[in-house]
Amino acid sequence: MTTPLMTVEDLSISFKIEDRWCRAVNGISFDILPNETLCIVGESGCGKSITAMSLMKLLPDTAQLGGKITFDGQDILSMKEKELEGIRGSRIAMIFQEPMTSLNPVLTVGEQIAEPLVLHKGMTWSDARREARNLLDLVRIPDAEQRLGQYPHELSGGMRQRVMIAIGLACRPEILIADEPTTALDVTIQAQVLALLDDIRKEQGLSIVMITHDLGVVANVADRVAVMYAGDLVETAPVADLFTAPSHPYTQALLKTVPRADEAFELLPIEGQVPPIQLMPEGCRFAPRCLEAHDACEVAPELSPGPHAVRCWAREERV
Amino acid sequence: MTLADTNTPQRTRTASLLRLARKNKLSAFGLLMFTLIVLASIFAPFISPHDPLDQNILDRLQDRSAEYILGTDTFGRDTFTRILYGLRVSLMIGLTSTFLAMVLGCSLGIIAGYRGGWVDSLIMRVMDMLLAFPTLITGLFIVAVLGANFVNIVLAITVTILPKFARVARAPTIALKEREFVEAARALGYSDIRIMAVHIAPNILGEVVVLASLWAAYAIRIEAYLSFIGLGVAPPTPTLGTMIRDGFNHILDAPFVSIYPGFAVLLVVLSLNLVGDGLRDAIDPKLRD
């Protein structure tokens, strides 16, 4: 078994709401392996984005963090701000959902790609600019030389997301976190950007953590998938296993909400809603909406061991 | 899209500036006037045949003539020459203090807006305290306590207009720090100082420059006030304010001694205000056609 690049153990993130600490992320654990694409899937508000942010400890001061995130033998969560600044953008990079607003409108594309190189790699601006040109080639932006002098508003959405990727890749990070990188793009551009990310992962040998709510994206690019529901990690599996043998009732229900082209079948929405964070049930957080819920579900189940892990009492019994 | 649009941003920027100048003739005129005034004060020795400090007591309080274009003052010094040299001092004081106030005020405003919390409260309450005093009183107080010389006058004017810049910088900073690119900058490992200086400051520069041009006019007026009540740069160095004050004693028999330097103040302030108005129209999209 390969040694993981990053290990997340029992990560919990709480926010104070009306004088009470509410756990938005409820003790989740997973590994990031070298040169893989790990997709974290879940609906809005399930905690996937703040999980991604916490991998670089990028959360506001109001958040209370618990657990351990080990990267290169060090615990990210106990690092000082100065140490974190040395890792962010240089060894772990992140790209965001909105390419329209993630670039600084008053700085040129070239300046924005060159800046992390100057800061983290100590390059001169002229060297960094030359490297920026190579990076634009890497993310397949034509007329790289000319693009360097342009401002973000002169580029299309897809172009801007490519520029974001170039900035993220500038310092050759080991992990690239992509927070819904294609949500704001239309479908054809989405496919291009996903293919690009996958090619770059193979070429550069980096690991990608992709946050998404789109199971189509997951099927396209993931090696492994982690499914989150209401702050819990409910199932993690290699991508093929997840689609052929989904084990958690939530994953099963989720897959039934995706339209398919090959057979006629009825879309089944998941009944009910995610409970608000202040009113989370004590036991299994999915129990109120689960068709298979029974008495045991009043106590929260543990994540089962193994590569295909499930957090559900029903599965425990079956194994 | 035409070919011109895909050109380098420099070229399109010059083009849009030209278009703007054509649309806003008044501001273009203001800019031209201000440029001429600055040039005239820089090249004063070449323009005027007289020395600003040369006293010629026999020719005192003369009206306009071929020799003395704008007449002479109490000591027979050439008013036109003294206005040119006085402009140097007035512009230097006005522009230096505006620049200092802009840099310091914006830094404080950005820090207050970006940090929030008690830092914000502390900085902005101090700014409010400074704003609570009428501008002239604050300036007067500083000069009266520290003494009237070039540095103290610049300091006094800087302190009086600094809070206004802090306020103008703080508001957009609060909006900007919630934007995703600031988050992205943090994800790239940029320090807070770097984010403020490299990523937020350029975004608010436009609004700040507009204000700077308007406040520069104000700073020049404050300098004239202070000089007029005797708290300006020590004589015999000419500044516009001291010249108006010198002529004030003879306002009935020789009004032109005060009127001409007063007119110079008017021209400088007017030109800067025209430029400022034009810049504001150019930047404010609501006023754009």
Coordinates of C-alpha atoms in Angstrom, one line a residue:
Chain A
M1 CA 0.0 0.0 0.0
T2 CA 1.3 3.4 -0.9
T3 CA 2.0 5.9 1.9
P4 CA -0.5 8.7 1.9
L5 CA 0.6 12.2 1.0
M6 CA -1.8 13.7 3.5
T7 CA -3.7 12.0 6.3
V8 CA -6.9 13.6 7.8
E9 CA -7.8 12.0 11.2
D10 CA -11.0 12.7 13.0
L11 CA -11.3 16.3 11.6
S12 CA -14.0 18.3 13.2
I13 CA -15.0 21.9 12.5
S14 CA -17.4 23.7 14.8
F15 CA -18.9 27.2 14.6
K16 CA -20.6 29.0 17.4
I17 CA -24.2 29.6 16.6
E18 CA -26.3 31.4 19.3
D19 CA -23.8 30.5 22.1
R20 CA -23.6 26.9 21.1
W21 CA -20.8 25.1 19.3
C22 CA -22.3 23.3 16.3
R23 CA -20.2 20.7 14.4
A24 CA -20.3 21.5 10.7
V25 CA -17.8 18.7 10.1
N26 CA -18.2 15.8 12.5
G27 CA -15.0 13.9 12.9
I28 CA -14.1 12.7 9.4
S29 CA -11.0 10.8 8.4
F30 CA -9.5 10.1 5.0
D31 CA -6.2 9.8 3.1
I32 CA -4.9 11.6 0.1
L33 CA -2.7 9.2 -1.9
P34 CA 0.1 10.3 -4.3
N35 CA -1.0 11.0 -7.9
E36 CA -4.7 10.3 -7.4
T37 CA -7.8 12.3 -7.8
L38 CA -10.0 12.2 -4.7
C39 CA -13.5 13.5 -5.1
I40 CA -15.4 14.8 -2.1
V41 CA -19.1 14.7 -3.1
G42 CA -22.1 16.0 -1.2
E43 CA -25.0 18.4 -1.4
S44 CA -24.7 22.1 -0.6
G45 CA -23.9 22.7 3.1
C46 CA -22.6 19.2 3.8
G47 CA -19.3 20.6 4.8
K48 CA -17.2 19.6 1.8
S49 CA -15.9 23.1 1.1
I50 CA -14.9 23.9 4.6
T51 CA -13.2 20.5 4.7
A52 CA -11.2 21.5 1.7
M53 CA -10.4 24.9 3.2
S54 CA -9.2 23.3 6.4
L55 CA -6.6 21.2 4.5
M56 CA -4.7 24.5 4.4
K57 CA -6.1 25.8 7.6
L58 CA -7.8 28.6 5.7
L59 CA -10.8 28.9 7.9
P60 CA -11.9 32.1 9.7
D61 CA -10.8 32.5 13.3
T62 CA -14.4 31.9 14.5
A63 CA -14.1 28.2 13.5
Q64 CA -13.0 25.7 16.1
L65 CA -10.9 22.9 14.6
G66 CA -10.3 19.4 16.1
G67 CA -8.4 16.3 15.0
K68 CA -5.3 16.1 13.0
I69 CA -4.2 16.8 9.4
T70 CA -0.7 15.3 8.8
F71 CA 1.2 16.5 5.8
D72 CA 4.9 15.7 5.4
G73 CA 5.1 14.6 9.0
Q74 CA 3.7 17.8 10.4
D75 CA 0.3 18.6 11.7
I76 CA -1.2 21.4 9.6
L77 CA -3.8 22.3 12.3
S78 CA -1.1 23.1 14.9
M79 CA 1.0 25.2 12.5
K80 CA 1.6 28.9 12.9
E81 CA 0.4 31.3 10.3
K82 CA 4.0 32.0 9.0
E83 CA 4.6 28.3 8.5
L84 CA 1.3 27.9 6.7
E85 CA 2.1 30.8 4.4
G86 CA 5.2 28.8 3.3
I87 CA 3.0 25.8 2.4
R88 CA 0.0 27.5 0.9
G89 CA 0.4 28.1 -2.8
S90 CA 3.8 26.4 -2.8
R91 CA 3.2 22.8 -1.7
I92 CA -0.6 22.8 -1.5
A93 CA -2.6 25.0 -3.9
M94 CA -6.2 25.7 -4.4
I95 CA -8.5 26.7 -7.2
F96 CA -11.9 28.2 -6.7
Q97 CA -15.4 27.9 -8.0
E98 CA -15.8 31.3 -9.5
P99 CA -13.2 32.1 -12.2
M100 CA -15.0 35.5 -12.6
T101 CA -14.2 36.7 -9.2
S102 CA -11.1 34.7 -8.2
L103 CA -8.7 36.8 -10.2
N104 CA -7.7 40.2 -9.1
P105 CA -9.3 42.6 -11.6
V106 CA -6.5 45.2 -11.6
L107 CA -3.5 43.0 -12.0
T108 CA -2.5 41.4 -15.4
V109 CA -2.6 37.7 -15.9
G110 CA 1.2 37.6 -16.1
E111 CA 1.6 39.4 -12.8
Q112 CA -0.8 37.1 -11.1
I113 CA 0.9 33.9 -12.3
A114 CA 4.3 35.3 -11.6
E115 CA 3.6 36.5 -8.1
P116 CA 3.7 33.1 -6.3
L117 CA 6.9 32.2 -8.1
V118 CA 8.6 35.3 -6.9
L119 CA 7.3 34.9 -3.4
H120 CA 7.8 31.1 -2.9
K121 CA 10.6 30.3 -5.3
G122 CA 12.6 33.5 -5.0
M123 CA 12.6 34.0 -8.8
T124 CA 13.2 37.4 -10.3
W125 CA 10.2 39.0 -12.0
S126 CA 11.6 38.4 -15.5
D127 CA 12.3 34.7 -14.8
A128 CA 8.9 34.4 -13.2
R129 CA 7.3 36.0 -16.3
R130 CA 9.1 33.5 -18.6
E131 CA 7.8 30.7 -16.4
A132 CA 4.3 32.2 -16.4
R133 CA 4.4 31.9 -20.2
N134 CA 5.3 28.2 -19.9
L135 CA 2.5 27.7 -17.5
L136 CA 0.0 29.3 -19.9
D137 CA 1.2 26.8 -22.5
L138 CA 0.8 24.0 -19.9
V139 CA -2.9 24.9 -19.4
R140 CA -3.2 25.3 -23.2
I141 CA -4.0 28.9 -23.5
P142 CA -3.1 30.1 -27.1
D143 CA -1.1 33.3 -27.7
A144 CA 0.5 33.0 -24.2
E145 CA 2.8 35.9 -24.8
Q146 CA -0.1 38.3 -25.5
R147 CA -2.3 36.9 -22.7
L148 CA 0.3 37.7 -20.1
G149 CA -0.3 41.4 -20.5
Q150 CA -4.1 41.2 -20.4
Y151 CA -6.4 41.8 -17.6
P152 CA -8.9 39.2 -16.3
H153 CA -11.9 41.0 -17.8
E154 CA -10.4 40.5 -21.3
L155 CA -10.7 36.7 -20.9
S156 CA -13.6 34.3 -21.1
G157 CA -14.7 32.2 -18.2
G158 CA -13.0 29.1 -19.4
M159 CA -9.8 31.0 -20.0
R160 CA -9.9 32.5 -16.5
Q161 CA -10.3 29.1 -14.9
R162 CA -7.3 28.0 -16.9
V163 CA -5.4 31.0 -15.6
M164 CA -6.5 30.0 -12.1
I165 CA -5.1 26.5 -12.7
A166 CA -1.9 28.0 -14.0
I167 CA -1.5 30.1 -10.8
G168 CA -2.3 27.1 -8.7
L169 CA 0.3 25.0 -10.5
A170 CA 2.9 27.7 -10.7
C171 CA 5.0 26.4 -7.8
R172 CA 4.5 22.7 -8.7
P173 CA 2.4 21.8 -5.6
E174 CA 2.1 18.2 -4.4
I175 CA -1.6 18.7 -3.8
L176 CA -4.1 20.7 -5.8
I177 CA -7.4 21.4 -4.1
A178 CA -10.2 22.2 -6.6
D179 CA -13.3 23.6 -5.0
E180 CA -16.1 23.0 -7.6
P181 CA -13.7 24.2 -10.4
T182 CA -16.3 23.6 -13.2
T183 CA -19.5 24.6 -11.6
A184 CA -19.5 28.1 -13.1
L185 CA -18.5 26.9 -16.6
D186 CA -20.8 25.6 -19.3
V187 CA -20.7 21.9 -20.2
T188 CA -18.3 21.8 -23.1
I189 CA -15.7 24.0 -21.3
Q190 CA -16.3 21.9 -18.2
A191 CA -15.2 18.8 -20.1
Q192 CA -12.1 20.6 -21.4
V193 CA -11.1 21.8 -18.0
L194 CA -11.6 18.4 -16.4
A195 CA -9.6 16.7 -19.1
L196 CA -6.9 19.3 -18.6
L197 CA -6.7 18.8 -14.9
D198 CA -6.5 15.0 -15.5
D199 CA -3.7 15.4 -18.0
I200 CA -1.7 17.7 -15.7
R201 CA -2.1 15.3 -12.8
K202 CA -0.6 12.5 -14.9
E203 CA 2.2 14.8 -16.3
Q204 CA 3.1 16.4 -13.0
G205 CA 2.4 13.5 -10.7
L206 CA 0.4 15.6 -8.3
S207 CA -2.7 14.7 -6.3
I208 CA -6.0 16.5 -6.8
V209 CA -8.7 16.8 -4.3
M210 CA -11.8 17.7 -6.2
I211 CA -14.8 19.1 -4.3
T212 CA -18.0 18.7 -6.3
H213 CA -21.7 18.1 -6.1
D214 CA -21.8 16.7 -9.6
L215 CA -21.7 12.9 -9.9
G216 CA -21.0 13.3 -13.6
V217 CA -17.8 15.0 -12.8
V218 CA -17.0 12.3 -10.2
A219 CA -17.5 9.5 -12.8
N220 CA -15.2 11.4 -15.2
V221 CA -12.2 12.1 -13.1
A222 CA -12.2 10.4 -9.7
D223 CA -10.0 7.6 -8.6
R224 CA -11.5 7.5 -5.2
V225 CA -14.7 9.1 -3.9
A226 CA -15.6 10.3 -0.4
V227 CA -19.3 11.0 0.0
M228 CA -20.3 13.5 2.7
Y229 CA -23.6 14.1 4.3
A230 CA -24.3 16.8 6.9
G231 CA -20.8 16.9 8.1
D232 CA -20.3 13.1 8.2
L233 CA -18.2 11.1 5.8
V234 CA -20.8 8.4 5.0
E235 CA -19.0 6.3 2.4
T236 CA -15.6 6.2 0.7
A237 CA -14.7 3.9 -2.1
P238 CA -12.8 3.5 -5.4
V239 CA -14.9 5.2 -8.1
A240 CA -15.9 2.0 -9.9
D241 CA -17.1 0.3 -6.6
L242 CA -19.1 3.4 -5.7
F243 CA -21.1 3.4 -8.9
T244 CA -21.6 -0.3 -9.2
A245 CA -22.1 -1.2 -5.5
P246 CA -23.1 1.9 -3.5
S247 CA -23.5 0.8 0.1
H248 CA -24.7 3.7 2.2
P249 CA -28.5 4.4 1.8
Y250 CA -27.6 8.1 1.1
T251 CA -25.2 7.2 -1.7
Q252 CA -27.8 4.8 -3.2
A253 CA -30.4 7.5 -3.0
L254 CA -28.0 10.1 -4.4
L255 CA -27.3 7.9 -7.5
K256 CA -31.0 7.6 -8.1
T257 CA -31.2 11.3 -8.5
V258 CA -28.9 11.3 -11.5
P259 CA -30.6 11.0 -14.9
R260 CA -29.2 8.3 -17.2
A261 CA -29.2 8.1 -21.0
D262 CA -29.0 4.4 -21.4
E263 CA -32.3 3.3 -19.7
A264 CA -35.6 4.8 -18.9
F265 CA -36.0 5.2 -15.2
E266 CA -37.7 7.4 -12.8
L267 CA -35.7 10.1 -10.9
L268 CA -36.2 9.7 -7.2
P269 CA -35.6 12.7 -5.1
I270 CA -34.4 12.2 -1.5
E271 CA -37.4 13.0 0.7
G272 CA -37.0 15.7 3.4
Q273 CA -34.2 18.2 3.9
V274 CA -30.8 18.3 5.6
P275 CA -31.6 19.3 9.2
P276 CA -30.2 22.7 10.2
I277 CA -26.9 22.6 11.9
Q278 CA -28.3 23.5 15.3
L279 CA -30.8 20.6 15.2
M280 CA -28.6 17.7 14.1
P281 CA -29.9 14.4 15.4
E282 CA -27.8 12.7 18.0
G283 CA -27.2 9.4 16.2
C284 CA -26.8 8.8 12.5
R285 CA -27.3 12.2 10.9
F286 CA -29.0 10.7 7.9
A287 CA -31.5 8.6 9.9
P288 CA -34.5 11.0 9.7
R289 CA -34.4 10.8 5.9
C290 CA -33.3 7.2 5.6
L291 CA -35.8 4.5 4.4
E292 CA -33.9 1.8 6.2
A293 CA -33.6 3.5 9.6
H294 CA -34.2 1.4 12.6
D295 CA -33.5 1.6 16.4
A296 CA -29.7 1.1 16.2
C297 CA -29.5 4.4 14.2
E298 CA -30.0 6.4 17.4
V299 CA -26.3 5.8 18.1
A300 CA -24.0 7.1 15.5
P301 CA -22.2 4.3 13.6
E302 CA -18.5 4.2 13.0
L303 CA -16.9 4.2 9.5
S304 CA -16.1 0.6 8.6
P305 CA -12.5 -0.2 7.8
G306 CA -11.2 -1.2 4.4
P307 CA -10.9 0.6 1.0
H308 CA -14.7 0.6 0.6
A309 CA -15.8 2.1 3.9
V310 CA -19.3 2.7 4.9
R311 CA -20.8 4.4 8.0
C312 CA -24.1 2.6 8.5
W313 CA -25.4 0.1 11.0
A314 CA -27.3 -1.9 8.3
R315 CA -24.0 -2.6 6.4
E316 CA -22.2 -3.6 9.6
E317 CA -24.7 -6.3 10.2
R318 CA -24.5 -7.6 6.7
V319 CA -20.7 -7.9 6.7
Chain B
M1 CA -14.1 43.1 -31.8
T2 CA -11.9 45.4 -33.8
L3 CA -8.1 45.1 -34.0
A4 CA -7.6 48.1 -31.7
D5 CA -9.4 46.4 -28.9
T6 CA -7.0 43.4 -28.8
N7 CA -4.0 45.7 -28.6
T8 CA -1.9 46.1 -25.4
P9 CA -3.8 47.6 -22.5
Q10 CA -1.5 50.6 -22.5
R11 CA -2.6 51.6 -26.0
T12 CA -6.3 51.1 -25.2
R13 CA -5.9 53.1 -22.0
T14 CA -4.4 56.1 -23.8
A15 CA -7.1 55.9 -26.4
S16 CA -9.8 55.8 -23.7
L17 CA -8.2 58.8 -21.9
L18 CA -8.2 60.7 -25.2
R19 CA -11.8 59.9 -25.7
L20 CA -12.6 61.0 -22.2
A21 CA -10.8 64.3 -22.8
R22 CA -12.8 65.0 -25.9
K23 CA -16.0 64.3 -24.0
N24 CA -15.2 66.3 -20.9
K25 CA -13.7 69.5 -22.4
L26 CA -13.8 71.4 -19.1
S27 CA -11.6 68.8 -17.3
A28 CA -9.2 68.7 -20.2
F29 CA -9.0 72.5 -19.9
G30 CA -8.4 72.1 -16.2
L31 CA -5.6 69.6 -16.8
L32 CA -4.0 71.9 -19.4
M33 CA -4.2 74.9 -17.0
F34 CA -2.7 72.9 -14.1
T35 CA 0.1 71.7 -16.3
L36 CA 0.9 75.2 -17.5
I37 CA 0.9 76.5 -13.9
V38 CA 3.2 73.8 -12.7
L39 CA 5.5 74.4 -15.7
A40 CA 5.5 78.1 -15.1
S41 CA 6.5 77.7 -11.5
I42 CA 9.3 75.2 -12.4
F43 CA 10.7 77.4 -15.1
A44 CA 10.1 80.7 -13.1
P45 CA 13.8 81.9 -13.4
F46 CA 13.5 81.7 -17.2
I47 CA 10.2 83.3 -17.5
S48 CA 10.7 86.3 -15.2
P49 CA 13.5 88.8 -15.6
H50 CA 13.3 89.8 -11.9
D51 CA 14.5 88.2 -8.6
P52 CA 11.6 87.4 -6.2
L53 CA 13.6 88.8 -3.3
D54 CA 15.0 91.9 -5.0
Q55 CA 13.7 95.0 -3.3
N56 CA 13.4 98.2 -5.3
I57 CA 11.9 100.7 -2.9
L58 CA 11.6 103.5 -5.4
D59 CA 9.2 101.3 -7.5
R60 CA 7.0 100.2 -4.6
L61 CA 3.2 99.6 -5.0
Q62 CA 3.2 100.2 -8.7
D63 CA 0.4 99.1 -10.9
R64 CA 0.9 97.0 -14.1
S65 CA 3.6 98.2 -16.5
A66 CA 5.8 96.8 -19.2
E67 CA 8.6 96.4 -16.6
Y68 CA 6.4 94.9 -13.8
I69 CA 3.8 92.8 -15.5
L70 CA 1.6 92.6 -12.5
G71 CA 2.9 95.5 -10.6
T72 CA 5.1 95.6 -7.4
D73 CA 4.5 95.1 -3.6
T74 CA 5.3 97.2 -0.6
F75 CA 9.0 96.7 -1.0
G76 CA 9.0 97.2 -4.7
R77 CA 9.4 93.4 -5.5
D78 CA 7.9 92.2 -8.8
T79 CA 4.5 90.6 -8.0
F80 CA 4.5 88.4 -11.2
T81 CA 7.9 86.9 -10.2
R82 CA 6.8 86.4 -6.7
I83 CA 3.7 84.6 -7.8
L84 CA 5.7 82.2 -9.9
Y85 CA 8.1 81.5 -7.0
G86 CA 5.2 81.5 -4.5
L87 CA 3.4 78.9 -6.6
R88 CA 6.5 76.7 -6.2
V89 CA 6.2 76.7 -2.4
S90 CA 2.4 76.5 -2.4
L91 CA 2.3 73.6 -4.8
M92 CA 5.1 71.8 -3.0
I93 CA 3.4 72.1 0.3
G94 CA 0.0 71.3 -1.2
L95 CA 1.1 68.3 -3.2
T96 CA 3.5 66.9 -0.6
S97 CA 1.0 67.0 2.1
T98 CA -1.8 65.5 -0.1
F99 CA 0.6 62.7 -1.1
L100 CA 1.6 62.0 2.4
A101 CA -2.0 62.1 3.6
M102 CA -3.0 59.8 0.7
V103 CA -0.3 57.2 1.5
L104 CA -0.8 57.3 5.3
G105 CA -4.5 57.7 5.3
C106 CA -5.1 54.9 2.8
S107 CA -2.7 52.6 4.7
L108 CA -4.6 53.2 7.9
G109 CA -8.0 52.9 6.1
I110 CA -7.0 49.6 4.5
I111 CA -5.7 48.1 7.7
A112 CA -8.8 49.2 9.5
G113 CA -11.1 47.7 6.9
Y114 CA -9.1 44.5 6.4
R115 CA -8.5 43.7 10.0
G116 CA -11.9 44.8 11.4
G117 CA -12.7 44.4 15.1
W118 CA -10.8 46.4 17.7
V119 CA -8.1 47.5 15.2
D120 CA -10.8 49.0 13.0
S121 CA -12.5 50.7 16.0
L122 CA -9.3 52.1 17.3
I123 CA -8.1 53.6 14.0
M124 CA -11.4 54.9 12.9
R125 CA -12.2 56.5 16.3
V126 CA -8.9 58.4 16.2
M127 CA -9.8 59.5 12.7
D128 CA -13.2 60.6 13.9
M129 CA -11.5 62.6 16.6
L130 CA -9.3 64.4 14.1
L131 CA -12.4 65.0 11.9
A132 CA -14.3 66.5 14.8
F133 CA -12.1 69.6 14.8
P134 CA -12.6 72.0 11.9
T135 CA -9.7 71.5 9.5
L136 CA -8.3 75.0 9.9
I137 CA -8.3 74.7 13.7
T138 CA -6.3 71.5 13.7
G139 CA -3.8 72.9 11.2
L140 CA -3.6 76.1 13.2
F141 CA -3.0 74.2 16.4
I142 CA -0.2 72.1 15.0
V143 CA 1.6 75.0 13.4
A144 CA 1.1 77.2 16.5
V145 CA 2.6 74.5 18.8
L146 CA 5.4 73.2 16.6
G147 CA 6.3 76.5 14.9
A148 CA 5.8 77.7 11.4
N149 CA 8.2 76.2 8.9
F150 CA 7.9 74.1 5.8
V151 CA 7.9 70.7 7.5
N152 CA 5.4 71.6 10.2
I153 CA 3.0 73.2 7.7
V154 CA 3.2 70.0 5.6
L155 CA 2.6 68.0 8.7
A156 CA -0.3 70.1 9.8
I157 CA -2.1 69.9 6.4
T158 CA -1.3 66.1 6.2
V159 CA -3.0 65.5 9.6
T160 CA -6.1 67.5 8.7
I161 CA -6.8 65.7 5.5
L162 CA -5.5 62.2 6.4
P163 CA -8.8 61.0 8.1
K164 CA -10.7 61.7 4.9
F165 CA -8.5 59.4 2.9
A166 CA -8.7 56.8 5.7
R167 CA -12.5 56.8 5.4
V168 CA -12.5 56.6 1.7
A169 CA -10.1 53.7 1.7
R170 CA -11.8 51.7 4.5
A171 CA -15.2 51.3 2.9
P172 CA -14.2 49.6 -0.3
T173 CA -11.6 47.5 1.6
I174 CA -14.5 46.0 3.6
A175 CA -16.3 45.1 0.4
L176 CA -13.1 43.8 -1.3
K177 CA -11.9 41.5 1.4
E178 CA -15.0 39.4 1.0
R179 CA -14.3 38.9 -2.7
E180 CA -13.0 35.5 -3.8
F181 CA -9.7 36.8 -5.1
V182 CA -8.6 37.8 -1.6
E183 CA -9.5 34.3 -0.4
A184 CA -7.5 33.0 -3.4
A185 CA -4.6 35.2 -2.4
R186 CA -4.6 33.7 1.1
A187 CA -4.7 30.2 -0.4
L188 CA -1.5 31.2 -2.3
G189 CA 0.3 31.8 0.9
Y190 CA 0.4 35.6 0.7
S191 CA 0.8 37.4 4.0
D192 CA -1.9 39.9 5.1
I193 CA 0.5 42.8 4.4
R194 CA 1.1 41.6 0.9
I195 CA -2.6 41.2 0.3
M196 CA -3.3 44.7 1.5
A197 CA -0.5 46.3 -0.4
V198 CA -0.5 44.4 -3.7
H199 CA -4.0 43.1 -4.0
I200 CA -6.4 45.5 -2.3
A201 CA -4.6 48.9 -2.7
P202 CA -4.5 48.9 -6.5
N203 CA -8.3 48.2 -6.5
I204 CA -9.1 51.3 -4.6
L205 CA -6.5 53.5 -6.3
G206 CA -9.0 55.0 -8.8
E207 CA -11.3 56.4 -6.2
V208 CA -8.4 57.6 -4.1
V209 CA -6.7 59.5 -6.9
V210 CA -9.9 61.3 -7.7
L211 CA -10.1 62.5 -4.1
A212 CA -6.4 63.3 -4.0
S213 CA -6.8 65.8 -6.9
L214 CA -9.7 67.5 -5.0
W215 CA -8.0 67.5 -1.7
A216 CA -4.8 68.8 -3.2
A217 CA -6.8 71.9 -4.1
Y218 CA -8.0 72.1 -0.6
A219 CA -4.5 71.6 0.8
I220 CA -3.3 74.6 -1.2
R221 CA -6.1 76.7 0.1
I222 CA -5.3 75.7 3.7
E223 CA -1.7 76.7 3.1
A224 CA -3.0 80.1 1.9
Y225 CA -5.2 80.4 5.0
L226 CA -2.3 79.6 7.3
S227 CA 0.0 82.0 5.6
F228 CA -2.6 84.7 5.6
I229 CA -3.0 84.6 9.4
G230 CA 0.8 84.7 9.7
L231 CA 1.4 81.0 10.4
G232 CA 2.9 80.3 7.0
V233 CA 6.5 79.9 5.7
A234 CA 8.6 82.7 7.2
P235 CA 9.2 85.8 5.0
P236 CA 10.9 86.7 2.7
T237 CA 10.1 83.4 1.0
P238 CA 7.1 84.1 -1.1
T239 CA 4.0 81.9 -0.9
L240 CA 0.6 82.9 -2.3
G241 CA -0.9 83.3 1.2
T242 CA 1.9 85.5 2.6
M243 CA 1.6 87.7 -0.5
I244 CA -2.1 88.2 -0.1
R245 CA -1.5 89.1 3.6
D246 CA 1.3 91.5 2.7
G247 CA -0.9 93.4 0.3
F248 CA -3.8 93.5 2.8
N249 CA -2.3 96.5 4.6
H250 CA -2.6 98.5 1.3
I251 CA -5.9 97.0 0.2
L252 CA -7.5 100.4 -0.2
D253 CA -4.8 102.3 -2.0
A254 CA -3.2 99.4 -3.9
P255 CA -5.7 96.4 -4.0
F256 CA -3.8 94.7 -6.9
V257 CA -1.0 93.6 -4.5
S258 CA -3.4 91.2 -2.9
I259 CA -5.7 90.5 -5.8
Y260 CA -3.2 89.0 -8.2
P261 CA -1.8 86.3 -5.8
G262 CA -5.4 85.7 -4.8
F263 CA -6.3 85.1 -8.4
A264 CA -3.4 82.7 -8.7
V265 CA -4.8 80.7 -5.8
L266 CA -8.1 80.7 -7.5
L267 CA -6.6 79.4 -10.8
V268 CA -4.7 76.6 -9.1
V269 CA -7.7 75.5 -7.0
L270 CA -10.1 75.8 -10.0
S271 CA -7.8 73.7 -12.3
L272 CA -7.4 71.0 -9.7
N273 CA -11.1 70.9 -9.0
L274 CA -11.9 70.6 -12.8
V275 CA -9.4 67.7 -13.1
G276 CA -10.9 66.0 -10.0
D277 CA -14.5 66.3 -11.3
G278 CA -13.4 64.9 -14.7
L279 CA -11.6 62.0 -13.0
R280 CA -14.6 61.3 -10.8
D281 CA -17.0 61.2 -13.8
A282 CA -14.5 58.9 -15.6
I283 CA -14.4 56.5 -12.8
D284 CA -18.0 56.6 -11.6
P285 CA -19.9 54.3 -14.0
K286 CA -23.2 55.8 -12.9
L287 CA -22.2 59.2 -14.4
R288 CA -20.8 57.6 -17.6
D289 CA -22.9 57.8 -20.7

